[in-house]
Short mmCIF file of C-alpha atoms and ligand atoms in Angstrom, two decimals:
data_model
loop_
_atom_site.label_atom_id
_atom_site.label_comp_id
_atom_site.label_asym_id
_atom_site.label_seq_id
_atom_site.Cartn_x
_atom_site.Cartn_y
_atom_site.Cartn_z
CA MET C 1 -15.95 -4.02 -10.11
CA ALA C 2 -16.18 -7.57 -11.43
CA ALA C 3 -19.72 -7.88 -10.04
CA GLU C 4 -20.69 -4.62 -11.72
CA VAL C 5 -19.32 -5.55 -15.12
CA LEU C 6 -20.96 -8.98 -14.95
CA ILE C 7 -24.38 -7.83 -13.78
CA GLN C 8 -24.40 -5.15 -16.50
CA SER C 9 -23.71 -7.87 -19.06
CA GLY C 10 -26.78 -9.81 -17.98
CA ALA C 11 -25.11 -12.42 -15.74
CA SER C 12 -26.62 -13.44 -12.45
CA VAL C 13 -24.18 -12.42 -9.68
CA ASP C 14 -23.76 -13.59 -6.09
CA LEU C 15 -21.17 -11.79 -3.98
CA TYR C 16 -19.78 -13.51 -0.87
CA ASP C 17 -17.67 -11.97 1.89
CA ALA C 18 -16.42 -13.42 5.16
CA MET C 19 -17.13 -10.19 7.03
CA PRO C 20 -20.52 -8.87 8.21
CA SER C 21 -20.25 -6.09 5.58
CA VAL C 22 -18.20 -5.48 2.43
CA CYS C 23 -15.32 -3.10 1.75
CA ARG C 24 -14.11 -2.57 5.31
CA LYS C 25 -10.57 -1.79 4.21
CA PHE C 26 -11.86 0.59 1.54
CA LEU C 27 -13.76 2.43 4.26
CA LEU C 28 -10.69 2.57 6.46
CA ALA C 29 -8.66 3.88 3.53
CA GLY C 30 -11.17 6.74 3.44
CA LYS C 31 -10.55 7.69 7.07
CA GLY C 32 -7.35 9.63 6.39
CA GLY C 33 -8.65 10.90 3.00
CA LEU C 34 -9.48 8.41 0.25
CA ASN C 35 -6.70 8.78 -2.28
CA ILE C 36 -8.47 7.09 -5.15
CA THR C 37 -5.87 7.64 -7.88
CA HIS C 38 -3.13 10.00 -9.06
CA SER C 39 -3.10 12.67 -11.77
CA GLU C 40 0.45 12.17 -13.05
CA PRO C 41 1.01 11.25 -16.73
CA PRO C 42 0.71 7.59 -17.82
CA GLY C 43 4.49 6.93 -18.01
CA PRO C 44 5.41 7.89 -14.43
CA PHE C 45 2.09 6.43 -13.20
CA LEU C 46 2.88 3.01 -14.65
CA SER C 47 6.46 3.10 -13.33
CA ARG C 48 5.03 2.97 -9.77
CA TYR C 49 4.29 -0.71 -10.29
CA GLY C 50 8.04 -1.45 -10.62
CA SER C 51 8.86 -4.87 -11.99
CA ARG C 52 5.14 -5.66 -12.52
CA ALA C 53 4.50 -2.57 -14.68
CA SER C 54 4.21 -4.65 -17.86
CA ARG C 55 1.52 -6.81 -16.19
CA ILE C 56 -0.44 -3.82 -14.92
CA ALA C 57 -0.14 -1.84 -18.19
CA PRO C 58 -2.95 -3.61 -20.11
CA LEU C 59 -5.26 -3.29 -17.10
CA LEU C 60 -4.68 0.47 -16.91
CA ASP C 61 -4.94 0.83 -20.71
CA ALA C 62 -8.46 -0.54 -20.40
CA PHE C 63 -9.40 1.29 -17.20
CA GLY C 64 -6.83 3.84 -16.05
CA PRO C 65 -6.90 6.79 -13.66
CA ASP C 66 -9.07 8.99 -15.93
CA ALA C 67 -11.63 6.23 -16.48
CA LEU C 68 -11.67 5.60 -12.73
CA ARG C 69 -12.39 9.27 -12.03
CA GLU C 70 -15.19 9.21 -14.60
CA TRP C 71 -16.60 6.13 -12.90
CA VAL C 72 -16.51 7.90 -9.51
CA HIS C 73 -18.25 10.92 -11.05
CA GLY C 74 -20.87 8.53 -12.43
CA LEU C 75 -21.73 7.64 -8.84
CA GLY C 76 -22.45 11.30 -8.12
CA VAL C 77 -19.17 11.91 -6.29
CA GLU C 78 -16.94 14.78 -7.44
CA THR C 79 -13.15 14.45 -7.30
CA PHE C 80 -10.31 16.93 -7.02
CA VAL C 81 -6.54 16.90 -7.53
CA GLY C 82 -4.58 17.78 -4.39
CA THR C 83 -1.36 19.81 -4.41
CA SER C 84 0.67 16.58 -4.54
CA GLY C 85 -1.18 15.44 -7.68
CA ARG C 86 -3.14 12.84 -5.69
CA VAL C 87 -6.83 12.51 -6.54
CA PHE C 88 -9.50 12.46 -3.81
CA PRO C 89 -13.29 12.48 -3.67
CA LYS C 90 -14.42 16.01 -2.85
CA GLU C 91 -15.57 14.96 0.62
CA MET C 92 -12.34 12.95 1.12
CA LYS C 93 -14.31 9.98 2.46
CA ALA C 94 -15.05 6.52 1.08
CA ALA C 95 -18.49 6.10 2.68
CA PRO C 96 -20.63 8.24 0.31
CA LEU C 97 -19.01 6.61 -2.72
CA LEU C 98 -19.47 3.12 -1.30
CA ARG C 99 -23.09 3.80 -0.34
CA ALA C 100 -23.96 4.95 -3.85
CA TRP C 101 -22.09 2.05 -5.42
CA LEU C 102 -23.67 -0.67 -3.27
CA HIS C 103 -27.09 0.83 -3.93
CA ARG C 104 -26.45 0.71 -7.68
CA LEU C 105 -25.25 -2.90 -7.47
CA ARG C 106 -28.27 -4.00 -5.40
CA VAL C 107 -30.71 -2.28 -7.73
CA ALA C 108 -28.99 -3.99 -10.67
CA GLY C 109 -29.59 -7.36 -8.98
CA VAL C 110 -26.31 -8.35 -7.30
CA ARG C 111 -27.09 -10.60 -4.33
CA PHE C 112 -24.86 -10.04 -1.29
CA HIS C 113 -24.06 -12.93 1.08
CA MET C 114 -22.21 -11.70 4.14
CA ARG C 115 -20.49 -13.85 6.81
CA HIS C 116 -19.70 -16.41 4.13
CA ARG C 117 -16.06 -17.44 4.44
CA TRP C 118 -14.74 -19.32 1.43
CA ILE C 119 -12.85 -22.35 2.72
CA GLY C 120 -12.04 -24.33 -0.43
CA TRP C 121 -13.65 -26.67 -2.91
CA ASP C 122 -15.62 -29.86 -2.26
CA ASP C 123 -14.93 -33.12 -4.07
CA GLY C 124 -17.36 -32.16 -6.81
CA GLY C 125 -15.56 -28.84 -7.46
CA ALA C 126 -18.17 -26.58 -5.80
CA LEU C 127 -16.97 -23.65 -3.68
CA THR C 128 -17.44 -24.31 0.02
CA PHE C 129 -18.24 -21.63 2.58
CA SER C 130 -18.43 -21.60 6.33
CA THR C 131 -21.21 -19.43 7.74
CA PRO C 132 -22.07 -18.74 11.39
CA SER C 133 -24.66 -21.53 11.31
CA SER C 134 -23.32 -24.14 8.90
CA GLU C 135 -21.19 -24.99 5.90
CA SER C 136 -22.55 -24.61 2.42
CA ALA C 137 -21.46 -25.36 -1.13
CA MET C 138 -22.06 -23.24 -4.21
CA ARG C 139 -21.55 -23.97 -7.85
CA ALA C 140 -21.01 -21.20 -10.37
CA ASP C 141 -20.34 -20.99 -14.10
CA ALA C 142 -17.53 -18.53 -13.36
CA VAL C 143 -15.82 -17.38 -10.16
CA VAL C 144 -13.92 -14.16 -9.41
CA PHE C 145 -11.74 -14.16 -6.30
CA ALA C 146 -10.89 -10.74 -4.83
CA LEU C 147 -9.75 -11.80 -1.38
CA GLY C 148 -7.20 -9.05 -0.73
CA GLY C 149 -3.70 -9.28 0.70
CA GLY C 150 -2.66 -10.07 4.25
CA SER C 151 -2.62 -6.78 6.15
CA TRP C 152 -5.18 -5.45 8.64
CA SER C 153 -6.67 -8.94 9.01
CA ARG C 154 -9.37 -7.63 11.33
CA LEU C 155 -10.91 -5.97 8.26
CA GLY C 156 -11.18 -9.34 6.48
CA SER C 157 -8.03 -9.65 4.39
CA ASP C 158 -6.17 -12.30 6.37
CA GLY C 159 -4.39 -14.12 3.54
CA ALA C 160 -5.97 -17.43 4.68
CA TRP C 161 -6.66 -18.13 0.99
CA VAL C 162 -2.95 -18.64 0.26
CA PRO C 163 -2.73 -22.33 1.29
CA LEU C 164 -6.10 -23.06 -0.38
CA ILE C 165 -4.85 -21.76 -3.73
CA ARG C 166 -1.38 -23.28 -3.32
CA ALA C 167 -3.01 -26.67 -2.68
CA ARG C 168 -4.14 -26.52 -6.32
CA ASP C 169 -0.49 -26.20 -7.43
CA ILE C 170 -0.92 -22.54 -8.27
CA ALA C 171 2.14 -20.35 -7.70
CA VAL C 172 1.60 -17.82 -4.91
CA GLU C 173 4.47 -15.58 -3.83
CA GLU C 174 4.72 -15.18 -0.06
CA LEU C 175 2.66 -12.20 1.20
CA VAL C 176 5.07 -9.65 2.69
CA PRO C 177 4.56 -6.12 4.03
CA ALA C 178 4.51 -3.20 1.59
CA ASN C 179 4.09 0.46 2.52
CA CYS C 180 5.16 -0.48 6.00
CA GLY C 181 7.09 0.87 8.95
CA PHE C 182 10.48 -0.43 10.14
CA ASP C 183 12.11 -1.24 13.44
CA VAL C 184 15.18 0.69 14.53
CA GLY C 185 15.62 -0.18 18.19
CA TRP C 186 15.65 3.26 19.84
CA SER C 187 17.21 3.91 23.21
CA GLU C 188 14.73 4.01 26.09
CA HIS C 189 15.36 7.74 26.49
CA PHE C 190 14.71 8.56 22.83
CA ARG C 191 11.59 6.39 22.63
CA GLU C 192 10.04 7.91 25.73
CA ARG C 193 10.78 11.42 24.58
CA PHE C 194 9.99 11.25 20.85
CA ALA C 195 7.67 8.32 19.95
CA GLY C 196 4.74 9.85 18.07
CA HIS C 197 6.69 12.91 16.88
CA PRO C 198 6.67 13.74 13.16
CA VAL C 199 10.00 14.52 11.48
CA LYS C 200 9.14 17.12 8.86
CA ALA C 201 11.12 18.38 5.87
CA VAL C 202 13.67 15.61 5.63
CA ILE C 203 15.30 13.82 2.73
CA ASN C 204 15.88 10.07 3.08
CA THR C 205 18.51 8.47 0.87
CA PHE C 206 18.97 4.73 0.52
CA THR C 207 21.51 2.89 -1.59
CA ASP C 208 20.21 -0.60 -2.35
CA PRO C 209 22.42 -3.71 -2.43
CA SER C 210 22.87 -3.31 -6.21
CA GLY C 211 24.33 0.18 -5.66
CA ARG C 212 21.30 2.18 -6.88
CA MET C 213 20.53 5.27 -4.88
CA HIS C 214 16.92 6.13 -3.97
CA ARG C 215 15.97 9.51 -2.59
CA GLN C 216 12.71 10.55 -0.96
CA GLN C 217 11.77 13.95 0.35
CA GLY C 218 8.90 14.33 2.79
CA GLU C 219 8.18 13.49 6.38
CA PHE C 220 7.99 10.47 8.64
CA MET C 221 6.92 9.59 12.13
CA VAL C 222 9.03 8.28 14.99
CA THR C 223 7.25 5.26 16.52
CA ALA C 224 7.93 3.31 19.71
CA THR C 225 9.98 0.80 17.73
CA GLY C 226 11.24 2.74 14.72
CA VAL C 227 9.84 4.80 11.87
CA GLU C 228 6.77 4.91 9.60
CA GLY C 229 4.99 7.37 7.32
CA SER C 230 4.93 8.57 3.75
CA SER C 231 8.63 9.15 3.06
CA ILE C 232 9.42 5.71 4.54
CA TYR C 233 6.54 3.94 2.75
CA ALA C 234 7.76 5.31 -0.56
CA LEU C 235 11.08 3.49 -0.08
CA SER C 236 9.65 0.52 1.77
CA ALA C 237 9.89 -2.07 -1.03
CA LYS C 238 13.62 -1.32 -1.49
CA LEU C 239 14.22 -1.18 2.26
CA ARG C 240 12.37 -4.48 2.87
CA ASP C 241 14.30 -6.21 0.07
CA GLY C 242 17.55 -4.67 1.35
CA ILE C 243 16.92 -6.06 4.82
CA SER C 244 16.11 -9.51 3.51
CA ALA C 245 19.32 -9.47 1.41
CA THR C 246 21.77 -8.13 4.00
CA GLY C 247 19.99 -8.11 7.38
CA GLU C 248 19.77 -4.31 7.56
CA ALA C 249 19.02 -1.20 5.53
CA ILE C 250 20.76 2.06 6.29
CA ILE C 251 19.04 5.23 5.22
CA HIS C 252 20.80 8.57 5.45
CA LEU C 253 18.71 11.46 6.70
CA ASP C 254 19.29 15.01 5.56
CA LEU C 255 17.81 16.91 8.50
CA ALA C 256 18.45 20.32 6.93
CA PRO C 257 17.51 20.00 3.25
CA GLY C 258 17.38 23.77 2.77
CA ARG C 259 21.01 24.38 3.83
CA ASP C 260 24.12 23.25 2.03
CA LEU C 261 26.99 21.57 3.81
CA SER C 262 29.59 24.37 3.52
CA ARG C 263 27.11 26.94 4.85
CA LEU C 264 26.28 24.66 7.76
CA VAL C 265 29.99 24.18 8.57
CA GLU C 266 30.43 27.95 8.51
CA GLU C 267 27.43 28.53 10.79
CA LEU C 268 28.33 25.79 13.25
CA SER C 269 31.97 27.03 13.39
CA ARG C 270 30.89 30.35 14.89
CA PRO C 271 31.87 30.56 18.55
CA ARG C 272 29.01 29.50 20.74
CA GLY C 273 30.31 31.19 23.89
CA SER C 274 28.19 30.29 26.87
CA LYS C 275 25.32 29.02 24.69
CA SER C 276 24.34 25.38 25.15
CA MET C 277 24.86 22.98 22.23
CA ALA C 278 21.07 22.71 21.91
CA ASN C 279 20.78 26.49 21.46
CA HIS C 280 23.73 26.57 19.10
CA LEU C 281 22.12 23.89 16.90
CA ARG C 282 18.78 25.67 16.94
CA SER C 283 20.11 29.11 16.10
CA ARG C 284 22.87 28.12 13.66
CA ALA C 285 21.38 25.06 11.92
CA GLY C 286 17.64 25.21 12.60
CA ILE C 287 17.89 21.82 14.33
CA ASP C 288 15.72 21.35 17.39
CA GLY C 289 13.02 19.08 18.85
CA VAL C 290 12.89 15.61 17.34
CA LYS C 291 15.62 16.45 14.80
CA ALA C 292 18.00 17.37 17.64
CA GLY C 293 16.92 14.16 19.38
CA LEU C 294 17.75 12.11 16.28
CA LEU C 295 21.14 13.76 16.05
CA ARG C 296 21.92 12.93 19.69
CA GLU C 297 20.60 9.39 19.24
CA LEU C 298 22.41 8.56 16.00
CA ALA C 299 25.55 10.70 15.69
CA ALA C 300 28.80 9.86 17.48
CA ALA C 301 29.50 11.89 20.65
CA GLN C 302 32.75 13.22 19.09
CA ASP C 303 30.79 14.71 16.15
CA PHE C 304 29.50 17.41 18.49
CA ASP C 305 33.09 18.62 19.11
CA ASP C 306 33.83 19.26 15.45
CA PRO C 307 31.67 21.61 13.30
CA LYS C 308 32.61 19.76 10.09
CA ARG C 309 31.63 16.39 11.47
CA LEU C 310 28.49 17.81 13.03
CA ALA C 311 27.42 19.43 9.76
CA SER C 312 28.08 16.16 7.90
CA ALA C 313 25.97 14.27 10.44
CA ILE C 314 23.10 16.75 9.99
CA LYS C 315 23.25 16.38 6.20
CA SER C 316 23.68 12.60 6.16
CA LEU C 317 22.69 10.97 9.43
CA PRO C 318 22.77 7.15 9.19
CA LEU C 319 19.63 5.43 10.45
CA ARG C 320 19.87 1.64 10.62
CA LEU C 321 16.63 -0.25 9.98
CA VAL C 322 16.70 -3.85 11.14
CA ALA C 323 13.25 -5.27 10.31
CA ALA C 324 10.04 -4.43 8.51
CA ARG C 325 7.04 -4.18 10.82
CA PRO C 326 4.70 -7.22 10.67
CA LEU C 327 2.48 -7.72 7.61
CA ASP C 328 -0.70 -7.18 9.60
CA GLU C 329 0.31 -3.56 10.31
CA ALA C 330 1.23 -2.70 6.72
CA ILE C 331 -0.87 -0.53 4.41
CA SER C 332 -0.66 -3.22 1.73
CA SER C 333 0.94 -6.54 0.81
CA ALA C 334 3.47 -7.50 -1.80
CA GLY C 335 3.36 -11.06 -3.12
CA GLY C 336 0.28 -13.02 -4.07
CA ILE C 337 -0.87 -15.03 -7.07
CA SER C 338 1.85 -15.07 -9.67
CA PHE C 339 0.96 -13.47 -13.02
CA GLU C 340 2.47 -16.51 -14.71
CA ALA C 341 -0.42 -18.54 -13.26
CA LEU C 342 -2.95 -16.24 -14.98
CA ASP C 343 -3.90 -15.64 -18.58
CA GLU C 344 -4.42 -12.15 -20.04
CA HIS C 345 -8.00 -12.11 -18.67
CA LEU C 346 -6.73 -12.85 -15.13
CA MET C 347 -8.10 -16.39 -15.34
CA LEU C 348 -6.13 -19.10 -13.54
CA ARG C 349 -4.62 -21.19 -16.32
CA SER C 350 -5.00 -24.39 -14.33
CA LEU C 351 -8.58 -23.62 -13.16
CA PRO C 352 -10.58 -22.49 -16.21
CA GLY C 353 -13.47 -20.22 -15.24
CA VAL C 354 -11.74 -18.97 -12.05
CA PHE C 355 -10.47 -15.37 -12.12
CA CYS C 356 -8.48 -13.31 -9.59
CA ALA C 357 -8.21 -9.57 -8.97
CA GLY C 358 -6.97 -6.90 -6.60
CA GLU C 359 -4.31 -7.02 -3.97
CA MET C 360 -4.24 -10.83 -3.97
CA LEU C 361 -2.24 -10.67 -7.22
CA ASP C 362 1.55 -10.43 -7.08
CA TRP C 363 2.18 -6.72 -7.55
CA GLU C 364 2.88 -3.79 -5.25
CA ALA C 365 2.90 -0.03 -5.50
CA PRO C 366 3.51 2.92 -3.20
CA THR C 367 0.70 4.88 -1.63
CA GLY C 368 -0.63 7.69 -3.81
CA GLY C 369 -3.78 6.08 -5.21
CA TYR C 370 -1.87 3.46 -7.20
CA LEU C 371 -3.14 0.59 -5.02
CA LEU C 372 -6.84 1.26 -5.48
CA THR C 373 -6.41 2.12 -9.16
CA ALA C 374 -4.87 -1.29 -9.92
CA CYS C 375 -7.47 -3.03 -7.72
CA PHE C 376 -10.33 -1.37 -9.62
CA ALA C 377 -8.70 -2.01 -13.01
CA SER C 378 -7.96 -5.66 -12.27
CA GLY C 379 -11.46 -6.22 -10.87
CA ARG C 380 -12.93 -4.86 -14.04
CA ALA C 381 -10.59 -6.96 -16.21
CA ALA C 382 -11.49 -10.10 -14.26
CA GLY C 383 -15.21 -9.34 -14.66
CA LEU C 384 -14.83 -8.83 -18.40
CA GLY C 385 -12.72 -11.98 -18.58
CA ALA C 386 -15.44 -13.94 -16.79
CA ARG C 387 -17.99 -12.51 -19.24
CA SER C 388 -16.06 -13.74 -22.28
CA TRP C 389 -15.49 -17.08 -20.59
CA LEU C 390 -19.26 -17.46 -20.02
CA ASP C 391 -19.91 -16.51 -23.64
CA SER C 392 -17.38 -19.02 -24.92
CA GLN C 393 -18.94 -21.78 -22.79
CA HIS C 394 -22.44 -20.96 -24.03
CA LYS C 395 -21.28 -21.10 -27.62
CA ARG C 396 -19.75 -24.51 -27.00
CA ALA C 397 -22.91 -25.89 -25.32
C1 FAD O 1 -5.02 2.24 6.52
C2 FAD O 1 -5.07 2.03 5.01
C3 FAD O 1 -5.21 3.13 4.18
C4 FAD O 1 -5.23 2.95 2.79
N1 FAD O 1 -5.37 4.04 2.00
C5 FAD O 1 -5.36 3.89 0.65
C6 FAD O 1 -5.53 5.01 -0.21
O1 FAD O 1 -5.81 6.13 0.24
N2 FAD O 1 -5.42 4.81 -1.56
C7 FAD O 1 -5.16 3.57 -2.10
O2 FAD O 1 -5.03 3.45 -3.33
N3 FAD O 1 -5.07 2.48 -1.31
C8 FAD O 1 -5.15 2.61 0.04
N4 FAD O 1 -5.05 1.51 0.85
C9 FAD O 1 -4.94 0.17 0.22
C10 FAD O 1 -6.29 -0.33 -0.33
O3 FAD O 1 -7.30 -0.12 0.68
C11 FAD O 1 -6.19 -1.81 -0.69
O4 FAD O 1 -5.14 -1.98 -1.60
C12 FAD O 1 -7.50 -2.31 -1.31
O5 FAD O 1 -8.57 -2.18 -0.39
C13 FAD O 1 -7.38 -3.77 -1.72
O6 FAD O 1 -8.60 -4.12 -2.30
P1 FAD O 1 -8.99 -5.65 -2.53
O7 FAD O 1 -10.41 -5.64 -2.96
O8 FAD O 1 -7.99 -6.33 -3.37
O9 FAD O 1 -8.88 -6.30 -1.07
P2 FAD O 1 -9.64 -5.91 0.32
O10 FAD O 1 -10.10 -4.49 0.28
O11 FAD O 1 -8.70 -6.34 1.38
O12 FAD O 1 -10.91 -6.85 0.28
C14 FAD O 1 -10.81 -8.25 0.37
C15 FAD O 1 -12.15 -8.79 0.80
O13 FAD O 1 -12.10 -10.20 0.75
C16 FAD O 1 -12.74 -10.72 1.89
N5 FAD O 1 -12.19 -12.06 2.14
C17 FAD O 1 -10.91 -12.41 2.39
N6 FAD O 1 -10.80 -13.74 2.54
C18 FAD O 1 -12.04 -14.25 2.38
C19 FAD O 1 -12.57 -15.58 2.38
N7 FAD O 1 -11.80 -16.65 2.59
N8 FAD O 1 -13.90 -15.73 2.16
C20 FAD O 1 -14.71 -14.65 1.94
N9 FAD O 1 -14.26 -13.40 1.92
C21 FAD O 1 -12.94 -13.19 2.13
C22 FAD O 1 -12.44 -9.74 2.99
O14 FAD O 1 -13.38 -9.83 4.04
C23 FAD O 1 -12.50 -8.42 2.24
O15 FAD O 1 -13.80 -7.85 2.28
C24 FAD O 1 -5.09 1.65 2.24
C25 FAD O 1 -4.96 0.55 3.09
C26 FAD O 1 -4.96 0.73 4.47
C27 FAD O 1 -4.83 -0.48 5.37
#
């Protein structure tokens, strides 16, 4: 986005990337359906950025979800709003959009330099790169870094820039997993039987250490070590912070959201005769498969002898999360360059002429298109910032 804004303004633009091709994570994001942005109104949309909402607000004011959709349409790619309000390209994929975009950038004159890993600055202040054959230095009137966070390092975003930036006394918050799975520590039996099974129609409730309750309806997946998936990702920032504050995060699962507690007690109190407990649960409470497995795994054995206790366990089954999965597995990263280190144009205050954008900045958001929207908006802001910086330098000269 920065390259596009700058080339359109008449600047000469060189784009460097450590990988053999650009936008590998963007392409991966398109594999499961590229959720480019969200259609909800500006207020709720902005609230998704939590404590960084005030920092993201000016970026979205200048280039928000509607402008982003227009931009996508301008590349010849139609978009549609899904039932959840999420916005996707009509073909769901990232590749056609990326192809059209790269073509437009090349035609406009952007020069792409692949397999160029930025490794710091030389004594004269030039950017230094390692390439497969050598090291090289490059001087520029303005620089925009968009080096990503620290997840899925095999796609290029390995967070190796963190010590390079910190060495210049610039505040960088530790990169930590966001939109991530969590470890539970299942029994061998449960893991073997249910790893890979989706738990559908469930409500997760989490009360954070400050006493605030967070509730998320949806589905999640049982993994070999714990849980992952949309209804977990949506709570993941709170869960991660809860674990770092207290060593654990306990979510309560409502396995039967459509049935109220008193009705469940009534149903489960009916005599089961010669029916097995599994059949009784299936016919009276609609609990079977992985949900029955979770109940066996997490409820106390005595709960099965008492309909009231059993119904309570079904409506509020405690699931103890002990650790976030490693950063490399996460959808995105929290942490990054502190906004305090940047001016309103995303220029590093202590390195005039150097701008930063995208996931390498210290913000986070849930999945739902909010990540890409803020990446696009910040890239554009950094490009415009670099443009005004170049103009101000020319005026001075
Ligand atoms: C599986 C998955 C699905 C996702 N789905 C969605 C989705 O549907 N919607 C959504 O909004 N978000 C989604 N995301 C998140 C989104 O893809 C990222 O937030 C976004 O790509 C970040 O963009 P970025 O440009 O800041 O960083 P990146 O896309 O990570 O790009 C950083 C670039 O910098 C390069 N680089 C890093 N270090 C150096 C260096 N030292 N020298 C040279 N180059 C370097 C890398 O090679 C890379 O090309 C998904 C993420 C994942 C992992």
